Each structure stands twice: as C-alpha cells, then as structure tokens.
Amino acid sequence: MPDSLPADSVGIVTPQTHHFDVPIDLACGQTLESYDLVVETYGTLNADASNAVLICHALSGHHHAAGYHTPDDRKPGWWDSCIGPGKPIDTNRFFVVSLNNLGGCHGSTGPNSTNPATGKPYGPEFPVITVGDWVKSQALLADRLGIECWAAIVGGSLGGMQALQWSLDYPDRLRHAVVIASTPRLTAQNIAFNEVARQAITTDREFHDGRYYDHDTVPRRGLMLARMVGHITYLSDASMGEKFGRELRDQAYKFGYDAEFQVESYLRYQGERFSESFDANTYLLMTRALDYFDPAYEFGGDLSKALASARCEYLVLSFSTDWRFTPARSEEMVNAMIAARRKVSYAEVDAPWGHDAFLIPTPRYTDIFTAYMDRVAREVGA
C-alpha cells in the first residue's frame, strides 16, 4: 500500500460473510442446503436503497474489488481503478456490492469448503454451477441487503455475462446493465481453450480425481499450465510484443529448454503465482460455467427473443484488440438488443491490451464509463 491512502481510494475494507440456510436449487438438478457468500461493500446505501451497484467478477476474480484489507497490502482490489470516490463507479454516490461467487475459492462456499454431510471438502462432489445459478444467489443476497432494484449491475468478461443474465432472469430488479468485454456465448475456439486448461489440471498426477485435499497436495503444475494458456488469451499480440518482444533473459541463446525469452519467464511466473492462490476444482467449475452460458439457446439461438423480457438499459463496451471476446461478439449483443427494442449504448474502445483492457483505465474507456454511470447516479438522485 502507498505511504498514505490515495484520496480516491475506498480505504481499508473488511469482507463480510453472509450465511444462507434456505436451500438453493441449481440448474444441474442438485440443491445446496446452505451456503456462504463473502461480500465487500463500499459507499453508503441511501434511504430508499436506490443507489446500489452490483459488481460481478470474472473467472479468477473475487469479492475484493477495491481498497485494501490491511496497510501492508501490496496492491488494492482488482478493479480499484474504477471503484472509489470520483471514479467511474463513484462511491460518494453509489453503494457498491462486490461478492465472491458461489463455487469460488475466496471464502464463499465452493469445492474447497467443508461439506456438512461428510465433514470433508466438497471437492469434485461440489455441484456444477451456471451463470444463472450465480444470478439466483446474487438475488438472494440483494434480498438480504434490502435491495429491491439495483441502479446498475456491472461486469467485465464473465462478469458481463452475469449482468446480461440478470436482465433476463430478474428484469424488474435492475435499471441498467453494463456489459464490458463480454459475449452472449463462447465460440468453439474459446471452449477449446477452456478444455485445454481443464485437461492440464485433470491430468496432473496430483489431481487425484479432484480429491487432492485428502492427499494434502494440489495439482500445482496443471493449474500453472491452465493459467498460462488463459493468460495468453487475455493479452493481445501487440501488447505482448511491446512488453516482451523477443528479448532474452541473458542476452544469449542457451541451447536448452529452460525459460530463455522474457515472455516465457513472465508466463511461468504468472502461472506459479496463480497456482498458489486459486483452487483447481474452482477453475474447472468456472470454465464450465463459461462454456454453458448461452441465453439464446432456449430460444432457438435467437438472442433478440431471449431479450424480449428485459426492461433495463444497457451499456456495452468492447476493445479493439480483444481476441478472446472480440468486438463482433459485443456487436452481436447490441444488434439483438436493438432488434428487441431495448435501449442500448455501445462503444468499441481502441486499446492495445487485448481482453485485459477492461481492467486498465485508458482515458476513452473511463470517460465513457464515467459519463454513463453519472447518468445512472442522476436518475436515482445520487
């Protein structure tokens, strides 16, 4: 953390755990009898609870979106650039809720949680979760917090899918959906990348059919490889070229197979660090939720028909060099929204950082985001 808190920081924050004893029925046909959701909140809920904004996280995200947990933290929350006083999601005006989704590995009930029926971690017995399941649990959280209607639901990547799903499943419970660097369904190529990641994990000798907790080990190498593959898809060719080029670590070929190029070293570091903080079963669960997301499926592939029930307004943002979820996928959503006679604003932002651009505060991106959220705030009198 800096020597002193920045003026636009939400400061030191403390996560809260909400326990739910009411069973939740899941799309896979199973039921969780009880579960926990870990949540952080920033800002103040107004008298009529109309200024609440829900943040939905992406694959490897969690509840810690802004601020610091302790003065010793090296970095703030994962979206600190966009959440705080005077930032696009202005905590002087909004009450912001960020949670770790069901099935996660940062405190909410997931595969590494204790199964009350066995006294052991759920592991592979934890149910397969869908985006719709997450939205259902988030709606129950909103009930707990006394929020009948969100001013906006905001998410990037997999988080954007949740924002879109909210608009279909609970159309009267949000005024705006902000869908950033997302897609209405995965392409075959994206499913293929997810399958390579899953195979890297499940073929690790330490995976033990998902019961690695019982063996006091983790499939570290498989999780590392999965993250390396994923990380490549989050960056653009241009950004990797600018950051690493073909630079060698020691300025000379070693004629071996260790990490000689800077980009190799970077990917190994990212994979190793991720393998120390993320649960492998959760990674499998999250990638499968991505694969299954397709709100148009039940409508014969017609997304405009799926959107017919929606009532909110949309902001859709894409990034020019995002090849994981290309601008064409966002435009597909926008065209379907227009066909369904929904109100939508759209911008493709020219940014060189690929899919990860939604995490980087480039001026045009933040200007558009700020202007839209300012309108949301004025609508609810915040």
mmCIF file of C-alpha atoms in Angstrom:
data_model
loop_
_atom_site.group_PDB
_atom_site.id
_atom_site.type_symbol
_atom_site.label_atom_id
_atom_site.label_comp_id
_atom_site.label_asym_id
_atom_site.label_seq_id
_atom_site.Cartn_x
_atom_site.Cartn_y
_atom_site.Cartn_z
ATOM 1 C CA MET A 1 0.000 0.000 0.000
ATOM 2 C CA PRO A 2 1.216 3.596 -0.563
ATOM 3 C CA ASP A 3 2.574 5.501 2.457
ATOM 4 C CA SER A 4 -0.818 7.182 2.693
ATOM 5 C CA LEU A 5 -4.173 6.251 1.216
ATOM 6 C CA PRO A 6 -4.937 7.929 -2.124
ATOM 7 C CA ALA A 7 -7.788 10.442 -1.909
ATOM 8 C CA ASP A 8 -9.776 8.407 -4.426
ATOM 9 C CA SER A 9 -9.419 5.102 -2.539
ATOM 10 C CA VAL A 10 -12.248 3.455 -0.612
ATOM 11 C CA GLY A 11 -9.611 2.844 2.071
ATOM 12 C CA ILE A 12 -9.334 -0.158 4.378
ATOM 13 C CA VAL A 13 -12.225 -2.564 3.853
ATOM 14 C CA THR A 14 -13.379 -5.640 5.760
ATOM 15 C CA PRO A 15 -15.132 -8.532 3.990
ATOM 16 C CA GLN A 16 -18.399 -9.789 5.416
ATOM 17 C CA THR A 17 -19.725 -13.355 5.292
ATOM 18 C CA HIS A 18 -23.449 -13.864 4.730
ATOM 19 C CA HIS A 19 -24.744 -17.311 5.644
ATOM 20 C CA PHE A 20 -27.873 -18.656 3.940
ATOM 21 C CA ASP A 21 -29.823 -21.547 5.449
ATOM 22 C CA VAL A 22 -32.517 -21.530 2.773
ATOM 23 C CA PRO A 23 -31.746 -24.251 0.173
ATOM 24 C CA ILE A 24 -30.898 -23.099 -3.336
ATOM 25 C CA ASP A 25 -31.890 -25.288 -6.290
ATOM 26 C CA LEU A 26 -29.305 -25.354 -9.059
ATOM 27 C CA ALA A 27 -29.619 -25.812 -12.810
ATOM 28 C CA CYS A 28 -27.798 -29.169 -12.643
ATOM 29 C CA GLY A 29 -30.652 -30.583 -10.566
ATOM 30 C CA GLN A 30 -28.787 -30.574 -7.263
ATOM 31 C CA THR A 31 -29.539 -28.456 -4.188
ATOM 32 C CA LEU A 32 -27.238 -26.729 -1.741
ATOM 33 C CA GLU A 33 -28.956 -26.847 1.638
ATOM 34 C CA SER A 34 -26.896 -23.955 2.974
ATOM 35 C CA TYR A 35 -24.028 -21.787 1.786
ATOM 36 C CA ASP A 36 -21.936 -18.686 2.490
ATOM 37 C CA LEU A 37 -21.278 -15.673 0.278
ATOM 38 C CA VAL A 38 -18.336 -13.393 1.064
ATOM 39 C CA VAL A 39 -19.038 -9.749 0.264
ATOM 40 C CA GLU A 40 -17.389 -6.344 0.354
ATOM 41 C CA THR A 41 -19.339 -3.093 0.231
ATOM 42 C CA TYR A 42 -18.175 0.441 -0.473
ATOM 43 C CA GLY A 43 -20.097 3.675 -0.036
ATOM 44 C CA THR A 44 -23.424 4.219 1.704
ATOM 45 C CA LEU A 45 -26.839 2.825 0.824
ATOM 46 C CA ASN A 46 -29.338 5.687 0.573
ATOM 47 C CA ALA A 47 -32.693 5.829 2.353
ATOM 48 C CA ASP A 48 -34.720 4.172 -0.417
ATOM 49 C CA ALA A 49 -31.945 1.709 -1.384
ATOM 50 C CA SER A 50 -31.965 3.019 -4.940
ATOM 51 C CA ASN A 51 -28.234 3.742 -5.363
ATOM 52 C CA ALA A 52 -26.881 0.172 -5.144
ATOM 53 C CA VAL A 53 -24.474 -1.166 -7.791
ATOM 54 C CA LEU A 54 -23.556 -4.849 -8.040
ATOM 55 C CA ILE A 55 -20.085 -5.816 -9.285
ATOM 56 C CA CYS A 56 -19.877 -9.258 -10.930
ATOM 57 C CA HIS A 57 -16.398 -10.744 -11.182
ATOM 58 C CA ALA A 58 -14.672 -12.644 -13.974
ATOM 59 C CA LEU A 59 -13.154 -16.144 -13.920
ATOM 60 C CA SER A 60 -10.343 -15.579 -11.430
ATOM 61 C CA GLY A 61 -11.948 -12.628 -9.631
ATOM 62 C CA HIS A 62 -13.422 -12.371 -6.164
ATOM 63 C CA HIS A 63 -15.072 -10.010 -3.706
ATOM 64 C CA HIS A 64 -12.027 -7.766 -3.159
ATOM 65 C CA ALA A 65 -12.652 -5.275 -5.963
ATOM 66 C CA ALA A 66 -11.396 -2.050 -4.351
ATOM 67 C CA GLY A 67 -9.414 -0.654 -1.449
ATOM 68 C CA TYR A 68 -7.077 -2.513 0.890
ATOM 69 C CA HIS A 69 -7.548 -5.166 3.550
ATOM 70 C CA THR A 70 -4.535 -4.077 5.591
ATOM 71 C CA PRO A 71 -1.970 -1.275 5.447
ATOM 72 C CA ASP A 72 0.572 -3.917 4.389
ATOM 73 C CA ASP A 73 -1.236 -4.909 1.170
ATOM 74 C CA ARG A 74 0.968 -4.511 -1.894
ATOM 75 C CA LYS A 75 -1.954 -3.892 -4.233
ATOM 76 C CA PRO A 76 -5.562 -2.726 -3.934
ATOM 77 C CA GLY A 77 -8.600 -4.697 -5.122
ATOM 78 C CA TRP A 78 -8.736 -5.962 -8.696
ATOM 79 C CA TRP A 79 -10.920 -3.088 -10.028
ATOM 80 C CA ASP A 80 -9.679 -0.279 -7.821
ATOM 81 C CA SER A 81 -9.087 1.846 -10.918
ATOM 82 C CA CYS A 82 -12.858 2.066 -11.486
ATOM 83 C CA ILE A 83 -14.343 1.974 -7.952
ATOM 84 C CA GLY A 84 -13.884 4.784 -5.464
ATOM 85 C CA PRO A 85 -14.529 8.492 -4.832
ATOM 86 C CA GLY A 86 -14.632 10.338 -8.147
ATOM 87 C CA LYS A 87 -14.015 7.181 -10.195
ATOM 88 C CA PRO A 88 -16.442 5.782 -12.803
ATOM 89 C CA ILE A 89 -18.304 3.873 -10.060
ATOM 90 C CA ASP A 90 -18.262 6.757 -7.599
ATOM 91 C CA THR A 91 -18.588 5.593 -4.003
ATOM 92 C CA ASN A 92 -19.585 9.107 -2.953
ATOM 93 C CA ARG A 93 -22.780 8.455 -4.904
ATOM 94 C CA PHE A 94 -23.231 4.682 -5.066
ATOM 95 C CA PHE A 95 -23.427 1.834 -2.584
ATOM 96 C CA VAL A 96 -21.268 -0.809 -4.243
ATOM 97 C CA VAL A 97 -21.572 -4.546 -3.551
ATOM 98 C CA SER A 98 -18.901 -6.995 -4.681
ATOM 99 C CA LEU A 99 -19.037 -10.704 -3.874
ATOM 100 C CA ASN A 100 -17.114 -13.913 -4.350
ATOM 101 C CA ASN A 101 -19.448 -16.118 -6.348
ATOM 102 C CA LEU A 102 -20.821 -19.450 -5.227
ATOM 103 C CA GLY A 103 -18.262 -22.092 -6.155
ATOM 104 C CA GLY A 104 -15.397 -19.670 -5.654
ATOM 105 C CA CYS A 105 -12.328 -20.224 -3.513
ATOM 106 C CA HIS A 106 -12.029 -16.969 -1.587
ATOM 107 C CA GLY A 107 -14.452 -17.616 1.249
ATOM 108 C CA SER A 108 -17.793 -18.277 -0.449
ATOM 109 C CA THR A 109 -18.980 -21.883 -0.419
ATOM 110 C CA GLY A 110 -17.151 -23.844 -3.082
ATOM 111 C CA PRO A 111 -15.274 -27.074 -3.756
ATOM 112 C CA ASN A 112 -12.678 -26.319 -1.049
ATOM 113 C CA SER A 113 -15.387 -25.707 1.586
ATOM 114 C CA THR A 114 -16.413 -28.334 4.106
ATOM 115 C CA ASN A 115 -19.386 -30.430 3.048
ATOM 116 C CA PRO A 116 -21.590 -30.575 6.173
ATOM 117 C CA ALA A 117 -22.794 -34.046 5.164
ATOM 118 C CA THR A 118 -19.289 -35.551 5.224
ATOM 119 C CA GLY A 119 -17.127 -33.207 7.271
ATOM 120 C CA LYS A 120 -14.637 -33.162 4.359
ATOM 121 C CA PRO A 121 -14.127 -30.694 1.494
ATOM 122 C CA TYR A 122 -16.731 -30.979 -1.271
ATOM 123 C CA GLY A 123 -14.028 -31.424 -3.909
ATOM 124 C CA PRO A 124 -15.449 -32.975 -7.103
ATOM 125 C CA GLU A 125 -18.813 -33.524 -5.376
ATOM 126 C CA PHE A 126 -19.498 -29.793 -5.451
ATOM 127 C CA PRO A 127 -22.309 -29.169 -7.976
ATOM 128 C CA VAL A 128 -21.568 -27.772 -11.428
ATOM 129 C CA ILE A 129 -22.647 -24.120 -11.328
ATOM 130 C CA THR A 130 -24.094 -21.973 -14.118
ATOM 131 C CA VAL A 131 -24.246 -18.222 -14.624
ATOM 132 C CA GLY A 132 -27.966 -18.457 -13.871
ATOM 133 C CA ASP A 133 -27.169 -20.074 -10.517
ATOM 134 C CA TRP A 134 -24.853 -17.208 -9.640
ATOM 135 C CA VAL A 135 -27.524 -14.685 -10.521
ATOM 136 C CA LYS A 136 -30.072 -16.527 -8.363
ATOM 137 C CA SER A 137 -27.691 -16.454 -5.376
ATOM 138 C CA GLN A 138 -26.957 -12.776 -6.011
ATOM 139 C CA ALA A 139 -30.695 -12.032 -5.980
ATOM 140 C CA LEU A 140 -30.964 -13.732 -2.596
ATOM 141 C CA LEU A 141 -28.045 -11.602 -1.407
ATOM 142 C CA ALA A 142 -29.869 -8.489 -2.626
ATOM 143 C CA ASP A 143 -32.898 -9.549 -0.576
ATOM 144 C CA ARG A 144 -30.652 -9.924 2.473
ATOM 145 C CA LEU A 145 -29.224 -6.422 1.927
ATOM 146 C CA GLY A 146 -32.656 -4.853 1.419
ATOM 147 C CA ILE A 147 -32.034 -4.002 -2.236
ATOM 148 C CA GLU A 148 -35.149 -4.436 -4.356
ATOM 149 C CA CYS A 149 -33.728 -2.895 -7.531
ATOM 150 C CA TRP A 150 -30.099 -2.282 -8.473
ATOM 151 C CA ALA A 151 -29.237 1.068 -10.006
ATOM 152 C CA ALA A 152 -26.792 -0.878 -12.168
ATOM 153 C CA ILE A 153 -25.194 -4.294 -12.431
ATOM 154 C CA VAL A 154 -21.691 -4.115 -13.848
ATOM 155 C CA GLY A 155 -19.255 -6.768 -15.012
ATOM 156 C CA GLY A 156 -16.393 -7.456 -17.365
ATOM 157 C CA SER A 157 -15.837 -10.725 -19.234
ATOM 158 C CA LEU A 158 -17.639 -13.497 -17.278
ATOM 159 C CA GLY A 159 -18.961 -10.695 -15.064
ATOM 160 C CA GLY A 160 -20.627 -9.154 -18.107
ATOM 161 C CA MET A 161 -22.400 -12.449 -18.747
ATOM 162 C CA GLN A 162 -23.843 -12.257 -15.243
ATOM 163 C CA ALA A 163 -25.047 -8.694 -15.836
ATOM 164 C CA LEU A 164 -26.755 -9.833 -19.046
ATOM 165 C CA GLN A 165 -28.313 -12.850 -17.295
ATOM 166 C CA TRP A 166 -29.662 -10.606 -14.525
ATOM 167 C CA SER A 167 -31.519 -8.542 -17.118
ATOM 168 C CA LEU A 168 -33.278 -11.682 -18.358
ATOM 169 C CA ASP A 169 -33.959 -13.509 -15.091
ATOM 170 C CA TYR A 170 -34.907 -10.510 -12.912
ATOM 171 C CA PRO A 171 -35.903 -7.796 -15.389
ATOM 172 C CA ASP A 172 -37.608 -5.622 -12.765
ATOM 173 C CA ARG A 173 -34.694 -5.686 -10.342
ATOM 174 C CA LEU A 174 -32.139 -3.560 -12.236
ATOM 175 C CA ARG A 175 -32.262 -0.243 -14.044
ATOM 176 C CA HIS A 176 -29.023 -0.612 -16.020
ATOM 177 C CA ALA A 177 -26.710 -3.447 -17.102
ATOM 178 C CA VAL A 178 -23.112 -2.604 -18.003
ATOM 179 C CA VAL A 179 -21.605 -5.410 -20.078
ATOM 180 C CA ILE A 180 -17.878 -4.986 -20.741
ATOM 181 C CA ALA A 181 -15.573 -7.137 -22.904
ATOM 182 C CA SER A 182 -18.100 -9.943 -22.904
ATOM 183 C CA THR A 183 -20.044 -12.243 -25.214
ATOM 184 C CA PRO A 184 -23.519 -13.807 -25.462
ATOM 185 C CA ARG A 185 -21.913 -17.266 -25.811
ATOM 186 C CA LEU A 186 -18.492 -18.821 -26.258
ATOM 187 C CA THR A 187 -17.161 -19.724 -29.678
ATOM 188 C CA ALA A 188 -15.789 -23.184 -30.367
ATOM 189 C CA GLN A 189 -12.282 -21.730 -30.090
ATOM 190 C CA ASN A 190 -12.996 -20.367 -26.614
ATOM 191 C CA ILE A 191 -14.452 -23.690 -25.459
ATOM 192 C CA ALA A 192 -11.321 -25.349 -26.854
ATOM 193 C CA PHE A 193 -9.040 -23.102 -24.784
ATOM 194 C CA ASN A 194 -11.070 -23.966 -21.681
ATOM 195 C CA GLU A 195 -10.797 -27.688 -22.434
ATOM 196 C CA VAL A 196 -7.014 -27.468 -22.782
ATOM 197 C CA ALA A 197 -6.922 -25.748 -19.376
ATOM 198 C CA ARG A 198 -9.125 -28.432 -17.808
ATOM 199 C CA GLN A 199 -7.030 -31.219 -19.285
ATOM 200 C CA ALA A 200 -3.869 -29.623 -17.917
ATOM 201 C CA ILE A 201 -5.422 -29.754 -14.435
ATOM 202 C CA THR A 202 -7.147 -33.141 -14.537
ATOM 203 C CA THR A 203 -4.118 -34.986 -15.987
ATOM 204 C CA ASP A 204 -1.789 -33.636 -13.305
ATOM 205 C CA ARG A 205 -0.760 -36.654 -11.206
ATOM 206 C CA GLU A 206 -1.572 -34.651 -8.065
ATOM 207 C CA PHE A 207 -5.197 -34.069 -9.118
ATOM 208 C CA HIS A 208 -6.417 -37.383 -7.650
ATOM 209 C CA ASP A 209 -9.829 -37.105 -9.396
ATOM 210 C CA GLY A 210 -10.411 -33.788 -7.650
ATOM 211 C CA ARG A 211 -9.777 -35.211 -4.163
ATOM 212 C CA TYR A 212 -6.310 -33.723 -3.782
ATOM 213 C CA TYR A 213 -7.329 -32.160 -0.450
ATOM 214 C CA ASP A 214 -7.414 -35.692 1.020
ATOM 215 C CA HIS A 215 -3.819 -36.200 -0.116
ATOM 216 C CA ASP A 216 -2.552 -32.894 1.293
ATOM 217 C CA THR A 217 -1.443 -31.733 -2.128
ATOM 218 C CA VAL A 218 -2.611 -29.609 -5.073
ATOM 219 C CA PRO A 219 -2.274 -30.097 -8.844
ATOM 220 C CA ARG A 220 0.071 -27.127 -8.962
ATOM 221 C CA ARG A 221 1.656 -27.837 -12.323
ATOM 222 C CA GLY A 222 -1.683 -28.408 -14.043
ATOM 223 C CA LEU A 223 -3.130 -25.216 -12.599
ATOM 224 C CA MET A 224 0.000 -23.328 -13.612
ATOM 225 C CA LEU A 225 -0.300 -24.552 -17.217
ATOM 226 C CA ALA A 226 -4.015 -23.745 -17.290
ATOM 227 C CA ARG A 227 -3.315 -20.197 -16.177
ATOM 228 C CA MET A 228 -0.508 -19.791 -18.713
ATOM 229 C CA VAL A 229 -2.856 -20.781 -21.549
ATOM 230 C CA GLY A 230 -5.579 -18.487 -20.240
ATOM 231 C CA HIS A 231 -3.208 -15.580 -19.753
ATOM 232 C CA ILE A 232 -2.088 -15.718 -23.384
ATOM 233 C CA THR A 233 -5.707 -15.266 -24.474
ATOM 234 C CA TYR A 234 -6.122 -12.207 -22.225
ATOM 235 C CA LEU A 235 -3.299 -10.285 -23.934
ATOM 236 C CA SER A 236 -3.046 -9.005 -27.491
ATOM 237 C CA ASP A 237 -0.175 -9.815 -29.830
ATOM 238 C CA ALA A 238 0.698 -6.115 -29.884
ATOM 239 C CA SER A 239 0.797 -5.778 -26.096
ATOM 240 C CA MET A 240 2.937 -8.904 -25.715
ATOM 241 C CA GLY A 241 5.249 -7.654 -28.437
ATOM 242 C CA GLU A 242 5.557 -4.233 -26.837
ATOM 243 C CA LYS A 243 6.140 -5.643 -23.358
ATOM 244 C CA PHE A 244 8.478 -8.523 -24.224
ATOM 245 C CA GLY A 245 9.305 -8.644 -27.923
ATOM 246 C CA ARG A 246 11.884 -11.369 -28.441
ATOM 247 C CA GLU A 247 14.048 -10.216 -25.537
ATOM 248 C CA LEU A 248 16.223 -12.856 -23.952
ATOM 249 C CA ARG A 249 16.766 -13.025 -20.207
ATOM 250 C CA ASP A 250 20.545 -13.330 -20.536
ATOM 251 C CA GLN A 251 21.099 -11.770 -23.981
ATOM 252 C CA ALA A 252 22.294 -15.056 -25.495
ATOM 253 C CA TYR A 253 20.839 -18.410 -26.525
ATOM 254 C CA LYS A 254 21.439 -21.214 -24.016
ATOM 255 C CA PHE A 255 20.540 -24.030 -26.416
ATOM 256 C CA GLY A 256 18.247 -25.666 -23.872
ATOM 257 C CA TYR A 257 14.598 -25.727 -22.825
ATOM 258 C CA ASP A 258 14.528 -23.541 -19.753
ATOM 259 C CA ALA A 259 12.884 -20.104 -19.886
ATOM 260 C CA GLU A 260 15.213 -18.092 -22.141
ATOM 261 C CA PHE A 261 12.830 -15.477 -23.504
ATOM 262 C CA GLN A 262 11.332 -12.843 -21.230
ATOM 263 C CA VAL A 263 7.804 -13.834 -22.252
ATOM 264 C CA GLU A 264 8.468 -17.424 -21.140
ATOM 265 C CA SER A 265 9.664 -16.235 -17.755
ATOM 266 C CA TYR A 266 6.632 -13.965 -17.398
ATOM 267 C CA LEU A 267 4.141 -16.736 -18.169
ATOM 268 C CA ARG A 268 5.824 -19.124 -15.759
ATOM 269 C CA TYR A 269 5.756 -16.509 -13.026
ATOM 270 C CA GLN A 270 2.060 -15.761 -13.617
ATOM 271 C CA GLY A 271 1.209 -19.458 -13.615
ATOM 272 C CA GLU A 272 3.201 -20.222 -10.473
ATOM 273 C CA ARG A 273 1.723 -17.304 -8.563
ATOM 274 C CA PHE A 274 -1.821 -18.252 -9.611
ATOM 275 C CA SER A 275 -1.317 -21.881 -8.608
ATOM 276 C CA GLU A 276 -0.565 -20.727 -5.059
ATOM 277 C CA SER A 277 -3.785 -18.762 -4.620
ATOM 278 C CA PHE A 278 -6.523 -20.434 -6.669
ATOM 279 C CA ASP A 279 -8.325 -23.747 -6.287
ATOM 280 C CA ALA A 280 -8.144 -26.197 -9.178
ATOM 281 C CA ASN A 281 -11.700 -27.510 -8.755
ATOM 282 C CA THR A 282 -12.979 -23.936 -8.801
ATOM 283 C CA TYR A 283 -11.076 -23.338 -12.043
ATOM 284 C CA LEU A 284 -12.805 -26.348 -13.609
ATOM 285 C CA LEU A 285 -16.179 -25.108 -12.362
ATOM 286 C CA MET A 286 -15.679 -21.550 -13.634
ATOM 287 C CA THR A 287 -14.587 -22.611 -17.108
ATOM 288 C CA ARG A 288 -17.572 -24.935 -17.443
ATOM 289 C CA ALA A 289 -19.926 -22.119 -16.418
ATOM 290 C CA LEU A 290 -18.386 -20.086 -19.240
ATOM 291 C CA ASP A 291 -18.952 -22.924 -21.713
ATOM 292 C CA TYR A 292 -22.604 -23.376 -20.751
ATOM 293 C CA PHE A 293 -23.566 -19.703 -20.933
ATOM 294 C CA ASP A 294 -25.905 -19.213 -23.896
ATOM 295 C CA PRO A 295 -29.122 -17.333 -23.057
ATOM 296 C CA ALA A 296 -30.339 -17.688 -26.654
ATOM 297 C CA TYR A 297 -30.179 -21.498 -26.536
ATOM 298 C CA GLU A 298 -33.748 -21.902 -25.237
ATOM 299 C CA PHE A 299 -34.987 -19.519 -27.937
ATOM 300 C CA GLY A 300 -33.683 -21.394 -30.936
ATOM 301 C CA GLY A 301 -30.474 -19.386 -30.961
ATOM 302 C CA ASP A 302 -32.341 -16.082 -31.322
ATOM 303 C CA LEU A 303 -30.847 -13.694 -28.754
ATOM 304 C CA SER A 304 -33.382 -10.975 -29.537
ATOM 305 C CA LYS A 305 -36.157 -13.312 -28.395
ATOM 306 C CA ALA A 306 -34.255 -14.027 -25.173
ATOM 307 C CA LEU A 307 -34.019 -10.273 -24.607
ATOM 308 C CA ALA A 308 -37.735 -9.697 -25.086
ATOM 309 C CA SER A 309 -38.350 -9.867 -21.335
ATOM 310 C CA ALA A 310 -35.600 -7.372 -20.458
ATOM 311 C CA ARG A 311 -36.559 -3.939 -19.109
ATOM 312 C CA CYS A 312 -33.249 -2.288 -18.265
ATOM 313 C CA GLU A 313 -30.987 -0.052 -20.330
ATOM 314 C CA TYR A 314 -27.610 -1.370 -21.449
ATOM 315 C CA LEU A 315 -24.106 -0.068 -21.879
ATOM 316 C CA VAL A 316 -21.972 -2.462 -23.924
ATOM 317 C CA LEU A 317 -18.241 -1.845 -24.278
ATOM 318 C CA SER A 318 -15.687 -3.790 -26.311
ATOM 319 C CA PHE A 319 -11.978 -3.357 -27.042
ATOM 320 C CA SER A 320 -10.370 -3.312 -30.469
ATOM 321 C CA THR A 321 -7.617 -5.857 -29.741
ATOM 322 C CA ASP A 322 -9.661 -8.266 -27.616
ATOM 323 C CA TRP A 323 -9.455 -11.571 -29.484
ATOM 324 C CA ARG A 324 -10.871 -13.648 -26.624
ATOM 325 C CA PHE A 325 -14.255 -11.893 -26.824
ATOM 326 C CA THR A 326 -13.995 -9.830 -29.984
ATOM 327 C CA PRO A 327 -15.933 -6.624 -30.695
ATOM 328 C CA ALA A 328 -18.022 -8.678 -33.121
ATOM 329 C CA ARG A 329 -19.447 -10.607 -30.146
ATOM 330 C CA SER A 330 -20.436 -7.359 -28.423
ATOM 331 C CA GLU A 331 -21.967 -6.096 -31.646
ATOM 332 C CA GLU A 332 -23.986 -9.316 -31.837
ATOM 333 C CA MET A 333 -25.429 -8.477 -28.419
ATOM 334 C CA VAL A 334 -26.091 -4.875 -29.385
ATOM 335 C CA ASN A 335 -27.873 -5.868 -32.600
ATOM 336 C CA ALA A 336 -30.055 -8.293 -30.661
ATOM 337 C CA MET A 337 -30.873 -5.587 -28.101
ATOM 338 C CA ILE A 338 -31.881 -3.211 -30.864
ATOM 339 C CA ALA A 339 -33.994 -5.923 -32.506
ATOM 340 C CA ALA A 340 -35.681 -6.482 -29.122
ATOM 341 C CA ARG A 341 -36.294 -2.706 -28.880
ATOM 342 C CA ARG A 342 -34.109 -2.326 -25.806
ATOM 343 C CA LYS A 343 -32.253 0.917 -25.082
ATOM 344 C CA VAL A 344 -28.532 0.370 -25.567
ATOM 345 C CA SER A 345 -25.363 2.457 -25.808
ATOM 346 C CA TYR A 346 -22.299 0.909 -27.405
ATOM 347 C CA ALA A 347 -18.660 1.809 -27.928
ATOM 348 C CA GLU A 348 -15.654 -0.076 -29.233
ATOM 349 C CA VAL A 349 -12.619 1.340 -27.444
ATOM 350 C CA ASP A 350 -9.301 1.423 -29.278
ATOM 351 C CA ALA A 351 -6.894 -0.111 -26.753
ATOM 352 C CA PRO A 352 -3.795 -2.261 -27.322
ATOM 353 C CA TRP A 353 -4.074 -4.567 -24.282
ATOM 354 C CA GLY A 354 -6.434 -7.258 -25.545
ATOM 355 C CA HIS A 355 -9.092 -8.758 -23.274
ATOM 356 C CA ASP A 356 -7.439 -7.381 -20.135
ATOM 357 C CA ALA A 357 -8.152 -3.844 -21.363
ATOM 358 C CA PHE A 358 -11.327 -3.803 -19.248
ATOM 359 C CA LEU A 359 -9.080 -3.709 -16.170
ATOM 360 C CA ILE A 360 -6.886 -0.851 -17.433
ATOM 361 C CA PRO A 361 -8.093 2.769 -17.048
ATOM 362 C CA THR A 362 -7.478 4.113 -20.540
ATOM 363 C CA PRO A 363 -8.865 7.658 -20.948
ATOM 364 C CA ARG A 364 -11.563 6.955 -23.561
ATOM 365 C CA TYR A 365 -12.775 3.896 -21.679
ATOM 366 C CA THR A 366 -13.002 5.690 -18.343
ATOM 367 C CA ASP A 367 -14.590 8.768 -19.946
ATOM 368 C CA ILE A 368 -17.393 6.682 -21.475
ATOM 369 C CA PHE A 369 -17.828 4.600 -18.331
ATOM 370 C CA THR A 370 -17.865 7.688 -16.102
ATOM 371 C CA ALA A 371 -20.386 9.547 -18.272
ATOM 372 C CA TYR A 372 -22.757 6.591 -18.287
ATOM 373 C CA MET A 373 -22.524 5.970 -14.551
ATOM 374 C CA ASP A 374 -23.039 9.698 -13.925
ATOM 375 C CA ARG A 375 -26.350 9.414 -15.771
ATOM 376 C CA VAL A 376 -27.261 6.372 -13.670
ATOM 377 C CA ALA A 377 -26.471 8.321 -10.487
ATOM 378 C CA ARG A 378 -28.572 11.308 -11.569
ATOM 379 C CA GLU A 379 -31.506 9.030 -12.396
ATOM 380 C CA VAL A 380 -31.614 7.711 -8.826
ATOM 381 C CA GLY A 381 -30.872 11.082 -7.276
ATOM 382 C CA ALA A 382 -27.413 10.111 -6.064
#
